[in-house]
Amino acid sequence: CFDISGTPTEPIFIYSAKWLLEYHDPATILNNFIYVFQFVNRHGLLCMPANERLVSTLLRVLGMRAKDEYAVHDHLFFVHNCRCLATTRGYENLLTQKEASIEGAIDWYFNEYIKQEFGIHGFSVAMPSLGSTFLEKCKAIGPEIERVLKAFTLFVSEGEIDDSVFPFMTFNDFECIPSILSQKYASPGPLFDAYASPLFSDQSLLSAPIDCETDHEDAYSLFSTTNTSFNDYYEFQQRDLRQLIDVGLLEVMNDGAIKPTFSADLLRKVWNEGTLTPYSLPDFIRQPIDNLVAQKCLKYTDSLLAPAESDYMSYIFNNRRFSNALALRNTYDHASSFIRNPNDGQFVNDYYLLLTAMVSLTLKINDELVRWSRNDISMDLIDWPLTGEKWKGLSRALESGPDLTHILPDQ
């Protein structure tokens, strides 16, 4: 169904047009965004959001930066965001050959599937028609994104979607959309940077012990691959080591070597991916997460979107948080551009960005409803191999953080 070639910095994603054209019912269209296009990872997190912590310190200080800007200089953000945008546009063009569409799949999901599968009434959506100009589509899709988010918020808070209450619902910010699940995300807490930076920052003093002859990306990789001990550090560095040992992120082995603990592995994933999803992890992993929350390294959040995901949506949708936001909803709501051609390339690009956001929100809502209802909904791939051999090697290089697949279950 898909494969990958190229390099981690310049990947080439390859999809099977035969598969995509042969199976194009609404359910498969949406499933393809999960299992083939991988808009979400195995723990339900969107792949698009930027991560400022993954940008090298040198790149952060070079050049001019606007106050409160979104981290568009994150290279992985550029790779994943461009891939998802190109995928949405290419898939839509491919589906026209079968008189199907992404919009039609979203219409089906909110107008029919939620009612049939989960018994929830009140969701509705009116996606732009295929015959509309791209300017008309840009103006039409923004309110529909708000419509489904208002309906979901009302369902979570009241247990139902009351038509008499719906007109009074307001949409304020993506981070305010509640979750059905309790303690859904474990995200950076007040002391996260104080404990995580010494381990994972490329400027950490702990990554440079006395007489160190090899280069390491950070202190975590140094401790993981060498037998570094207390005696390899100056006294002022040892104070930081003791602090990390006291909070359980490092431990001293019998031979004196300093090694990261399992809690440090979890913190590493938060550093690289922005959050953990306790609801998708085995129960025995919850205790280390609880300990990190008690130490204020992490904090639990109960929202539909993880903090990094809500930041990304805000960057695309409005200018509530970021000075460099695209703010596409506000742009088309307030008619802030001169119209020369209603199908201009800028309108095309903006529409597929908004459609990508709509697809992503649909996947997030579905993930919550599936877990809430405890339905075992699976996809039958017939006898097709899901991934090619190249994918298995290179995709690991594209994913940040340690490989915890032996303890973190696949989707």
mmCIF file of C-alpha atoms in Angstrom:
data_model
loop_
_atom_site.group_PDB
_atom_site.id
_atom_site.type_symbol
_atom_site.label_atom_id
_atom_site.label_comp_id
_atom_site.label_asym_id
_atom_site.label_seq_id
_atom_site.Cartn_x
_atom_site.Cartn_y
_atom_site.Cartn_z
ATOM 1 C CA CYS A 1 0.000 0.000 0.000
ATOM 2 C CA PHE A 2 2.860 2.392 0.641
ATOM 3 C CA ASP A 3 6.633 2.546 0.816
ATOM 4 C CA ILE A 4 9.348 5.134 1.261
ATOM 5 C CA SER A 5 12.694 5.911 -0.313
ATOM 6 C CA GLY A 6 15.195 8.748 -0.250
ATOM 7 C CA THR A 7 16.766 10.001 2.976
ATOM 8 C CA PRO A 8 15.394 11.115 6.365
ATOM 9 C CA THR A 9 15.855 14.758 5.352
ATOM 10 C CA GLU A 10 14.459 14.269 1.832
ATOM 11 C CA PRO A 11 12.059 11.326 1.973
ATOM 12 C CA ILE A 12 10.042 10.163 -1.029
ATOM 13 C CA PHE A 13 6.687 8.636 -0.088
ATOM 14 C CA ILE A 14 5.253 6.069 -2.508
ATOM 15 C CA TYR A 15 1.598 4.974 -2.509
ATOM 16 C CA SER A 16 -0.234 2.292 -4.488
ATOM 17 C CA ALA A 17 -2.633 3.975 -6.929
ATOM 18 C CA LYS A 18 -4.108 0.529 -7.638
ATOM 19 C CA TRP A 19 -5.109 0.093 -3.991
ATOM 20 C CA LEU A 20 -6.422 3.637 -3.670
ATOM 21 C CA LEU A 21 -8.549 3.350 -6.812
ATOM 22 C CA GLU A 22 -9.881 -0.134 -6.112
ATOM 23 C CA TYR A 23 -11.215 0.662 -2.624
ATOM 24 C CA HIS A 24 -12.876 4.057 -2.379
ATOM 25 C CA ASP A 25 -15.927 3.712 -0.136
ATOM 26 C CA PRO A 26 -16.206 6.465 2.543
ATOM 27 C CA ALA A 27 -14.934 4.276 5.393
ATOM 28 C CA THR A 28 -11.857 3.177 3.462
ATOM 29 C CA ILE A 29 -11.123 6.741 2.359
ATOM 30 C CA LEU A 30 -10.923 7.839 5.996
ATOM 31 C CA ASN A 31 -9.066 4.686 7.052
ATOM 32 C CA ASN A 32 -6.462 5.373 4.386
ATOM 33 C CA PHE A 33 -5.550 8.611 6.137
ATOM 34 C CA ILE A 34 -4.709 6.520 9.220
ATOM 35 C CA TYR A 35 -3.144 3.333 7.928
ATOM 36 C CA VAL A 36 -1.770 4.316 4.513
ATOM 37 C CA PHE A 37 -1.095 8.060 4.624
ATOM 38 C CA GLN A 38 -0.343 7.954 8.374
ATOM 39 C CA PHE A 39 -1.734 11.337 9.337
ATOM 40 C CA VAL A 40 -1.662 9.972 12.889
ATOM 41 C CA ASN A 41 0.912 7.734 14.555
ATOM 42 C CA ARG A 42 0.188 4.479 16.344
ATOM 43 C CA HIS A 43 -0.919 6.388 19.454
ATOM 44 C CA GLY A 44 -3.360 8.667 17.672
ATOM 45 C CA LEU A 45 -1.166 11.793 17.583
ATOM 46 C CA LEU A 46 -1.138 13.964 14.476
ATOM 47 C CA CYS A 47 2.156 14.019 12.584
ATOM 48 C CA MET A 48 1.930 17.647 11.370
ATOM 49 C CA PRO A 49 2.594 19.835 14.448
ATOM 50 C CA ALA A 50 5.916 21.621 14.816
ATOM 51 C CA ASN A 51 8.190 20.954 17.772
ATOM 52 C CA GLU A 52 10.415 23.859 18.789
ATOM 53 C CA ARG A 53 12.555 21.564 20.935
ATOM 54 C CA LEU A 54 13.727 19.609 17.886
ATOM 55 C CA VAL A 55 15.163 22.723 16.253
ATOM 56 C CA SER A 56 18.881 23.109 16.917
ATOM 57 C CA THR A 57 19.894 25.962 19.185
ATOM 58 C CA LEU A 58 22.031 27.419 16.405
ATOM 59 C CA LEU A 59 19.077 27.634 14.021
ATOM 60 C CA ARG A 60 16.910 29.181 16.726
ATOM 61 C CA VAL A 61 19.307 32.058 17.333
ATOM 62 C CA LEU A 62 20.190 32.722 13.687
ATOM 63 C CA GLY A 63 18.078 35.217 11.775
ATOM 64 C CA MET A 64 15.122 37.316 12.855
ATOM 65 C CA ARG A 65 12.187 35.865 14.739
ATOM 66 C CA ALA A 66 8.798 37.416 15.387
ATOM 67 C CA LYS A 67 7.414 37.477 18.904
ATOM 68 C CA ASP A 68 4.995 34.612 19.625
ATOM 69 C CA GLU A 69 5.619 32.958 16.264
ATOM 70 C CA TYR A 70 4.808 29.369 15.385
ATOM 71 C CA ALA A 71 7.902 27.196 14.919
ATOM 72 C CA VAL A 72 7.733 26.963 11.137
ATOM 73 C CA HIS A 73 11.543 26.539 11.032
ATOM 74 C CA ASP A 74 11.232 22.989 12.409
ATOM 75 C CA HIS A 75 12.406 20.826 9.494
ATOM 76 C CA LEU A 76 10.202 17.865 10.424
ATOM 77 C CA PHE A 77 7.201 20.214 10.467
ATOM 78 C CA PHE A 78 8.077 21.243 6.918
ATOM 79 C CA VAL A 79 8.440 17.614 5.787
ATOM 80 C CA HIS A 80 5.279 16.264 7.414
ATOM 81 C CA ASN A 81 3.079 19.284 6.738
ATOM 82 C CA CYS A 82 4.051 19.374 3.051
ATOM 83 C CA ARG A 83 3.575 15.614 2.764
ATOM 84 C CA CYS A 84 0.085 15.723 4.262
ATOM 85 C CA LEU A 85 -0.949 18.698 2.136
ATOM 86 C CA ALA A 86 0.328 17.027 -1.045
ATOM 87 C CA THR A 87 -1.309 13.743 -0.033
ATOM 88 C CA THR A 88 -4.721 15.340 0.493
ATOM 89 C CA ARG A 89 -4.531 17.147 -2.842
ATOM 90 C CA GLY A 90 -3.243 14.125 -4.748
ATOM 91 C CA TYR A 91 -5.757 11.736 -3.171
ATOM 92 C CA GLU A 92 -8.632 14.088 -3.981
ATOM 93 C CA ASN A 93 -7.550 14.247 -7.622
ATOM 94 C CA LEU A 94 -7.252 10.453 -7.714
ATOM 95 C CA LEU A 95 -10.728 9.928 -6.234
ATOM 96 C CA THR A 96 -12.355 12.045 -8.932
ATOM 97 C CA GLN A 97 -11.635 9.177 -11.325
ATOM 98 C CA LYS A 98 -14.112 7.091 -9.296
ATOM 99 C CA GLU A 99 -16.582 9.932 -8.686
ATOM 100 C CA ALA A 100 -15.698 9.850 -5.001
ATOM 101 C CA SER A 101 -14.253 12.550 -2.754
ATOM 102 C CA ILE A 102 -12.772 13.248 0.663
ATOM 103 C CA GLU A 103 -15.587 15.719 1.292
ATOM 104 C CA GLY A 104 -18.124 12.991 0.580
ATOM 105 C CA ALA A 105 -16.442 10.687 3.112
ATOM 106 C CA ILE A 106 -16.559 13.429 5.772
ATOM 107 C CA ASP A 107 -20.226 14.127 4.966
ATOM 108 C CA TRP A 108 -20.965 10.409 5.379
ATOM 109 C CA TYR A 109 -19.091 10.198 8.672
ATOM 110 C CA PHE A 110 -20.835 13.063 10.466
ATOM 111 C CA ASN A 111 -24.272 12.812 8.844
ATOM 112 C CA GLU A 112 -24.681 9.023 8.880
ATOM 113 C CA TYR A 113 -21.911 6.952 10.464
ATOM 114 C CA ILE A 114 -21.841 8.524 13.955
ATOM 115 C CA LYS A 115 -25.578 8.003 14.305
ATOM 116 C CA GLN A 116 -25.477 4.412 13.045
ATOM 117 C CA GLU A 117 -22.316 3.233 14.802
ATOM 118 C CA PHE A 118 -22.390 5.119 18.108
ATOM 119 C CA GLY A 119 -26.071 6.032 18.446
ATOM 120 C CA ILE A 120 -25.235 9.734 18.769
ATOM 121 C CA HIS A 121 -27.697 12.162 17.190
ATOM 122 C CA GLY A 122 -27.037 15.797 16.367
ATOM 123 C CA PHE A 123 -23.786 15.780 14.415
ATOM 124 C CA SER A 124 -24.109 17.316 10.974
ATOM 125 C CA VAL A 125 -21.915 18.864 8.323
ATOM 126 C CA ALA A 126 -22.299 20.379 4.856
ATOM 127 C CA MET A 127 -18.962 20.111 3.091
ATOM 128 C CA PRO A 128 -18.292 22.254 -0.004
ATOM 129 C CA SER A 129 -19.645 20.822 -3.246
ATOM 130 C CA LEU A 130 -17.182 19.584 -5.844
ATOM 131 C CA GLY A 131 -18.450 22.069 -8.436
ATOM 132 C CA SER A 132 -17.671 25.119 -6.305
ATOM 133 C CA THR A 133 -14.731 27.396 -6.978
ATOM 134 C CA PHE A 134 -11.846 27.089 -4.559
ATOM 135 C CA LEU A 135 -12.620 30.531 -3.182
ATOM 136 C CA GLU A 136 -16.150 29.371 -2.375
ATOM 137 C CA LYS A 137 -14.760 26.197 -0.820
ATOM 138 C CA CYS A 138 -12.385 28.199 1.396
ATOM 139 C CA LYS A 139 -15.268 30.331 2.643
ATOM 140 C CA ALA A 140 -17.529 27.328 3.214
ATOM 141 C CA ILE A 141 -15.284 24.852 5.039
ATOM 142 C CA GLY A 142 -14.294 27.075 7.990
ATOM 143 C CA PRO A 143 -17.816 27.220 9.489
ATOM 144 C CA GLU A 144 -18.174 23.455 9.043
ATOM 145 C CA ILE A 145 -15.024 22.860 11.084
ATOM 146 C CA GLU A 146 -16.544 24.989 13.845
ATOM 147 C CA ARG A 147 -19.875 23.176 13.506
ATOM 148 C CA VAL A 148 -18.454 19.715 14.241
ATOM 149 C CA LEU A 149 -16.278 21.055 17.086
ATOM 150 C CA LYS A 150 -19.266 22.770 18.713
ATOM 151 C CA ALA A 151 -21.300 19.567 18.403
ATOM 152 C CA PHE A 152 -18.507 17.492 19.936
ATOM 153 C CA THR A 153 -18.048 19.987 22.789
ATOM 154 C CA LEU A 154 -21.767 19.903 23.512
ATOM 155 C CA PHE A 155 -21.832 16.097 23.468
ATOM 156 C CA VAL A 156 -18.905 15.836 25.901
ATOM 157 C CA SER A 157 -20.275 18.455 28.319
ATOM 158 C CA GLU A 158 -23.986 17.514 28.220
ATOM 159 C CA GLY A 159 -24.000 13.904 27.026
ATOM 160 C CA GLU A 160 -26.170 14.859 24.061
ATOM 161 C CA ILE A 161 -26.404 17.422 21.283
ATOM 162 C CA ASP A 162 -29.463 19.524 22.060
ATOM 163 C CA ASP A 163 -30.752 21.508 19.078
ATOM 164 C CA SER A 164 -32.091 24.199 21.396
ATOM 165 C CA VAL A 165 -28.683 24.711 23.025
ATOM 166 C CA PHE A 166 -26.520 24.420 19.919
ATOM 167 C CA PRO A 167 -27.199 27.977 18.611
ATOM 168 C CA PHE A 168 -25.710 29.406 21.808
ATOM 169 C CA MET A 169 -22.464 27.440 21.560
ATOM 170 C CA THR A 170 -19.336 29.441 20.775
ATOM 171 C CA PHE A 171 -15.957 28.348 19.506
ATOM 172 C CA ASN A 172 -13.074 30.001 21.375
ATOM 173 C CA ASP A 173 -9.906 27.999 20.994
ATOM 174 C CA PHE A 174 -8.815 24.517 19.974
ATOM 175 C CA GLU A 175 -7.233 23.851 23.372
ATOM 176 C CA CYS A 176 -10.646 24.360 25.024
ATOM 177 C CA ILE A 177 -12.335 21.454 23.241
ATOM 178 C CA PRO A 178 -12.922 18.859 25.995
ATOM 179 C CA SER A 179 -12.233 15.149 25.862
ATOM 180 C CA ILE A 180 -14.477 12.250 26.766
ATOM 181 C CA LEU A 181 -11.418 10.482 28.173
ATOM 182 C CA SER A 182 -9.933 11.287 31.574
ATOM 183 C CA GLN A 183 -6.220 12.174 31.780
ATOM 184 C CA LYS A 184 -5.951 11.755 28.032
ATOM 185 C CA TYR A 185 -2.534 13.374 27.543
ATOM 186 C CA ALA A 186 0.600 13.645 29.656
ATOM 187 C CA SER A 187 2.262 16.851 28.432
ATOM 188 C CA PRO A 188 5.161 19.037 29.634
ATOM 189 C CA GLY A 189 4.601 20.331 33.149
ATOM 190 C CA PRO A 190 6.019 23.351 35.012
ATOM 191 C CA LEU A 191 9.393 21.656 35.659
ATOM 192 C CA PHE A 192 9.673 19.802 32.368
ATOM 193 C CA ASP A 193 12.443 21.932 30.869
ATOM 194 C CA ALA A 194 14.377 22.030 34.143
ATOM 195 C CA TYR A 195 14.659 18.233 34.142
ATOM 196 C CA ALA A 196 14.507 17.457 30.411
ATOM 197 C CA SER A 197 16.924 20.060 29.026
ATOM 198 C CA PRO A 198 19.993 18.666 30.848
ATOM 199 C CA LEU A 199 19.261 15.297 29.240
ATOM 200 C CA PHE A 200 18.015 16.158 25.751
ATOM 201 C CA SER A 201 19.134 19.663 24.827
ATOM 202 C CA ASP A 202 21.966 19.992 22.310
ATOM 203 C CA GLN A 203 23.475 22.605 24.657
ATOM 204 C CA SER A 204 23.475 20.470 27.800
ATOM 205 C CA LEU A 205 26.697 20.633 29.829
ATOM 206 C CA LEU A 206 26.215 16.978 30.759
ATOM 207 C CA SER A 207 26.880 15.934 27.170
ATOM 208 C CA ALA A 208 30.508 17.085 27.533
ATOM 209 C CA PRO A 209 32.270 15.232 30.372
ATOM 210 C CA ILE A 210 35.965 15.756 31.073
ATOM 211 C CA ASP A 211 38.237 14.503 28.261
ATOM 212 C CA CYS A 212 35.297 13.371 26.136
ATOM 213 C CA GLU A 213 36.667 12.413 22.700
ATOM 214 C CA THR A 214 33.420 11.482 20.931
ATOM 215 C CA ASP A 215 30.499 13.654 19.863
ATOM 216 C CA HIS A 216 27.024 12.923 21.155
ATOM 217 C CA GLU A 217 23.767 14.564 20.214
ATOM 218 C CA ASP A 218 22.821 15.017 23.862
ATOM 219 C CA ALA A 219 23.503 13.683 27.341
ATOM 220 C CA TYR A 220 20.830 11.010 26.995
ATOM 221 C CA SER A 221 22.616 9.414 24.025
ATOM 222 C CA LEU A 222 25.944 9.716 25.884
ATOM 223 C CA PHE A 223 24.634 7.838 28.928
ATOM 224 C CA SER A 224 22.877 5.273 26.744
ATOM 225 C CA THR A 225 25.928 4.349 24.652
ATOM 226 C CA THR A 226 28.892 4.786 27.035
ATOM 227 C CA ASN A 227 29.857 3.837 30.572
ATOM 228 C CA THR A 228 30.171 7.386 31.848
ATOM 229 C CA SER A 229 30.518 7.764 35.621
ATOM 230 C CA PHE A 230 30.519 10.546 38.244
ATOM 231 C CA ASN A 231 34.298 10.826 38.101
ATOM 232 C CA ASP A 232 34.088 11.878 34.448
ATOM 233 C CA TYR A 233 32.480 15.202 35.408
ATOM 234 C CA TYR A 234 33.451 18.386 37.186
ATOM 235 C CA GLU A 235 31.866 19.115 40.544
ATOM 236 C CA PHE A 236 29.411 21.701 39.163
ATOM 237 C CA GLN A 237 28.198 19.117 36.628
ATOM 238 C CA GLN A 238 27.820 16.484 39.333
ATOM 239 C CA ARG A 239 25.210 18.650 41.048
ATOM 240 C CA ASP A 240 22.989 18.357 37.965
ATOM 241 C CA LEU A 241 23.606 14.617 37.832
ATOM 242 C CA ARG A 242 22.527 14.176 41.457
ATOM 243 C CA GLN A 243 19.339 16.131 40.809
ATOM 244 C CA LEU A 244 18.424 13.885 37.875
ATOM 245 C CA ILE A 245 19.204 10.799 39.954
ATOM 246 C CA ASP A 246 17.052 12.083 42.826
ATOM 247 C CA VAL A 247 14.023 12.473 40.573
ATOM 248 C CA GLY A 248 14.563 9.024 39.044
ATOM 249 C CA LEU A 249 15.659 9.988 35.543
ATOM 250 C CA LEU A 250 19.167 8.598 35.921
ATOM 251 C CA GLU A 251 20.527 5.678 37.940
ATOM 252 C CA VAL A 252 24.016 4.496 38.912
ATOM 253 C CA MET A 253 24.707 0.889 37.975
ATOM 254 C CA ASN A 254 26.816 -1.546 40.021
ATOM 255 C CA ASP A 255 29.892 -0.748 37.940
ATOM 256 C CA GLY A 256 29.437 2.997 38.514
ATOM 257 C CA ALA A 257 28.090 3.737 35.024
ATOM 258 C CA ILE A 258 25.267 6.258 34.785
ATOM 259 C CA LYS A 259 22.275 5.114 32.732
ATOM 260 C CA PRO A 260 18.874 6.618 31.841
ATOM 261 C CA THR A 261 15.861 5.072 33.552
ATOM 262 C CA PHE A 262 12.565 4.074 32.007
ATOM 263 C CA SER A 263 11.145 7.400 33.219
ATOM 264 C CA ALA A 264 13.824 9.157 31.171
ATOM 265 C CA ASP A 265 12.745 7.113 28.134
ATOM 266 C CA LEU A 266 9.184 8.369 28.621
ATOM 267 C CA LEU A 267 10.381 11.942 29.054
ATOM 268 C CA ARG A 268 12.407 11.554 25.871
ATOM 269 C CA LYS A 269 9.241 10.717 23.935
ATOM 270 C CA VAL A 270 7.547 13.828 25.328
ATOM 271 C CA TRP A 271 10.559 15.913 24.285
ATOM 272 C CA ASN A 272 10.392 14.516 20.748
ATOM 273 C CA GLU A 273 6.653 14.042 20.227
ATOM 274 C CA GLY A 274 5.166 16.691 22.521
ATOM 275 C CA THR A 275 3.056 14.404 24.671
ATOM 276 C CA LEU A 276 2.260 10.882 25.847
ATOM 277 C CA THR A 277 -1.134 9.214 25.478
ATOM 278 C CA PRO A 278 -1.684 7.192 28.682
ATOM 279 C CA TYR A 279 -5.036 5.914 27.412
ATOM 280 C CA SER A 280 -3.227 3.952 24.664
ATOM 281 C CA LEU A 281 -0.530 2.503 26.948
ATOM 282 C CA PRO A 282 -0.503 -0.588 29.168
ATOM 283 C CA ASP A 283 -1.454 -0.086 32.808
ATOM 284 C CA PHE A 284 2.060 -0.805 34.103
ATOM 285 C CA ILE A 285 3.356 2.291 32.289
ATOM 286 C CA ARG A 286 0.834 4.548 34.015
ATOM 287 C CA GLN A 287 2.711 4.456 37.337
ATOM 288 C CA PRO A 288 5.945 6.001 35.972
ATOM 289 C CA ILE A 289 3.811 8.647 34.240
ATOM 290 C CA ASP A 290 1.974 9.342 37.506
ATOM 291 C CA ASN A 291 5.344 9.792 39.230
ATOM 292 C CA LEU A 292 6.487 12.285 36.594
ATOM 293 C CA VAL A 293 3.211 14.178 37.019
ATOM 294 C CA ALA A 294 3.675 14.230 40.815
ATOM 295 C CA GLN A 295 7.158 15.714 40.293
ATOM 296 C CA LYS A 296 5.642 18.346 37.944
ATOM 297 C CA CYS A 297 7.753 17.118 35.031
ATOM 298 C CA LEU A 298 4.487 16.317 33.262
ATOM 299 C CA LYS A 299 0.867 17.297 33.653
ATOM 300 C CA TYR A 300 -2.375 15.642 32.592
ATOM 301 C CA THR A 301 -4.670 17.426 30.150
ATOM 302 C CA ASP A 302 -8.225 16.476 29.245
ATOM 303 C CA SER A 303 -8.824 17.842 25.765
ATOM 304 C CA LEU A 304 -9.613 16.523 22.318
ATOM 305 C CA LEU A 305 -6.255 17.740 20.995
ATOM 306 C CA ALA A 306 -2.807 17.485 22.517
ATOM 307 C CA PRO A 307 -1.182 20.887 23.209
ATOM 308 C CA ALA A 308 1.023 20.680 20.105
ATOM 309 C CA GLU A 309 -1.988 19.689 17.999
ATOM 310 C CA SER A 310 -4.115 22.588 19.219
ATOM 311 C CA ASP A 311 -1.202 24.940 18.481
ATOM 312 C CA TYR A 312 -1.005 23.606 14.929
ATOM 313 C CA MET A 313 -4.744 23.974 14.363
ATOM 314 C CA SER A 314 -4.662 27.505 15.747
ATOM 315 C CA TYR A 315 -1.761 28.340 13.407
ATOM 316 C CA ILE A 316 -3.801 27.130 10.425
ATOM 317 C CA PHE A 317 -7.217 28.412 11.495
ATOM 318 C CA ASN A 318 -6.979 31.730 13.335
ATOM 319 C CA ASN A 319 -4.559 34.298 14.760
ATOM 320 C CA ARG A 320 -5.497 33.815 18.389
ATOM 321 C CA ARG A 321 -2.056 32.581 19.498
ATOM 322 C CA PHE A 322 0.649 33.132 16.886
ATOM 323 C CA SER A 323 1.884 36.292 15.240
ATOM 324 C CA ASN A 324 2.784 34.430 12.029
ATOM 325 C CA ALA A 325 -0.414 32.357 11.857
ATOM 326 C CA LEU A 326 -1.974 31.598 8.485
ATOM 327 C CA ALA A 327 -5.375 32.359 10.079
ATOM 328 C CA LEU A 328 -7.273 30.976 7.082
ATOM 329 C CA ARG A 329 -10.679 31.061 8.795
ATOM 330 C CA ASN A 330 -10.286 34.749 9.595
ATOM 331 C CA THR A 331 -8.820 35.516 6.171
ATOM 332 C CA TYR A 332 -11.865 34.229 4.295
ATOM 333 C CA ASP A 333 -14.386 35.245 6.932
ATOM 334 C CA HIS A 334 -13.334 38.899 6.678
ATOM 335 C CA ALA A 335 -12.603 38.990 2.927
ATOM 336 C CA SER A 336 -9.022 40.170 3.353
ATOM 337 C CA SER A 337 -7.749 39.386 -0.147
ATOM 338 C CA PHE A 338 -8.317 40.820 -3.618
ATOM 339 C CA ILE A 339 -9.982 38.382 -6.042
ATOM 340 C CA ARG A 340 -8.450 38.059 -9.498
ATOM 341 C CA ASN A 341 -9.321 34.422 -10.106
ATOM 342 C CA PRO A 342 -11.608 32.366 -7.786
ATOM 343 C CA ASN A 343 -9.514 29.302 -8.629
ATOM 344 C CA ASP A 344 -6.177 31.001 -8.043
ATOM 345 C CA GLY A 345 -3.351 28.765 -6.821
ATOM 346 C CA GLN A 346 -3.368 30.433 -3.393
ATOM 347 C CA PHE A 347 -7.041 29.537 -2.906
ATOM 348 C CA VAL A 348 -6.304 25.952 -3.969
ATOM 349 C CA ASN A 349 -3.453 25.652 -1.475
ATOM 350 C CA ASP A 350 -5.471 27.250 1.347
ATOM 351 C CA TYR A 351 -8.430 24.971 0.736
ATOM 352 C CA TYR A 352 -6.393 21.788 0.906
ATOM 353 C CA LEU A 353 -4.780 23.028 4.123
ATOM 354 C CA LEU A 354 -8.252 23.490 5.617
ATOM 355 C CA LEU A 355 -9.412 20.141 4.237
ATOM 356 C CA THR A 356 -6.352 18.479 5.780
ATOM 357 C CA ALA A 357 -7.281 20.088 9.111
ATOM 358 C CA MET A 358 -10.863 18.827 8.745
ATOM 359 C CA VAL A 359 -9.674 15.292 8.021
ATOM 360 C CA SER A 360 -7.351 15.421 11.035
ATOM 361 C CA LEU A 361 -10.123 16.602 13.367
ATOM 362 C CA THR A 362 -12.413 13.873 12.043
ATOM 363 C CA LEU A 363 -9.779 11.237 12.853
ATOM 364 C CA LYS A 364 -9.311 12.662 16.370
ATOM 365 C CA ILE A 365 -13.056 12.702 17.050
ATOM 366 C CA ASN A 366 -13.458 9.160 15.734
ATOM 367 C CA ASP A 367 -10.594 7.913 17.919
ATOM 368 C CA GLU A 368 -12.332 9.316 21.004
ATOM 369 C CA LEU A 369 -15.741 7.924 20.096
ATOM 370 C CA VAL A 370 -14.300 4.473 19.389
ATOM 371 C CA ARG A 371 -12.526 4.373 22.761
ATOM 372 C CA TRP A 372 -15.544 5.835 24.541
ATOM 373 C CA SER A 373 -17.884 3.203 23.090
ATOM 374 C CA ARG A 374 -15.247 0.442 23.365
ATOM 375 C CA ASN A 375 -16.120 -0.753 19.871
ATOM 376 C CA ASP A 376 -13.519 -2.951 18.204
ATOM 377 C CA ILE A 377 -13.464 -1.344 14.761
ATOM 378 C CA SER A 378 -10.759 -2.774 12.528
ATOM 379 C CA MET A 379 -9.884 -2.458 8.868
ATOM 380 C CA ASP A 380 -9.549 -5.445 6.550
ATOM 381 C CA LEU A 381 -6.623 -4.977 4.181
ATOM 382 C CA ILE A 382 -7.539 -8.091 2.183
ATOM 383 C CA ASP A 383 -4.223 -9.708 1.206
ATOM 384 C CA TRP A 384 -2.296 -6.515 0.430
ATOM 385 C CA PRO A 385 0.997 -5.874 2.196
ATOM 386 C CA LEU A 386 0.626 -2.628 4.109
ATOM 387 C CA THR A 387 4.214 -1.423 3.826
ATOM 388 C CA GLY A 388 7.215 -2.049 1.627
ATOM 389 C CA GLU A 389 10.600 -3.204 2.910
ATOM 390 C CA LYS A 390 12.268 0.211 2.551
ATOM 391 C CA TRP A 391 9.636 1.749 4.812
ATOM 392 C CA LYS A 392 10.592 -0.386 7.774
ATOM 393 C CA GLY A 393 14.145 0.962 7.837
ATOM 394 C CA LEU A 394 13.834 4.575 6.763
ATOM 395 C CA SER A 395 10.624 5.352 8.648
ATOM 396 C CA ARG A 396 12.460 4.644 11.900
ATOM 397 C CA ALA A 397 14.966 7.341 10.996
ATOM 398 C CA LEU A 398 12.115 9.809 10.415
ATOM 399 C CA GLU A 399 10.550 9.084 13.804
ATOM 400 C CA SER A 400 12.108 10.957 16.704
ATOM 401 C CA GLY A 401 12.939 9.434 20.051
ATOM 402 C CA PRO A 402 13.850 5.997 21.350
ATOM 403 C CA ASP A 403 12.267 2.882 19.934
ATOM 404 C CA LEU A 404 9.764 1.827 22.583
ATOM 405 C CA THR A 405 7.761 -0.461 20.312
ATOM 406 C CA HIS A 406 8.518 -3.404 22.553
ATOM 407 C CA ILE A 407 6.512 -1.770 25.353
ATOM 408 C CA LEU A 408 4.250 0.715 23.567
ATOM 409 C CA PRO A 409 1.637 -1.299 21.632
ATOM 410 C CA ASP A 410 0.903 -0.627 17.977
ATOM 411 C CA GLN A 411 -2.419 0.802 16.926
#
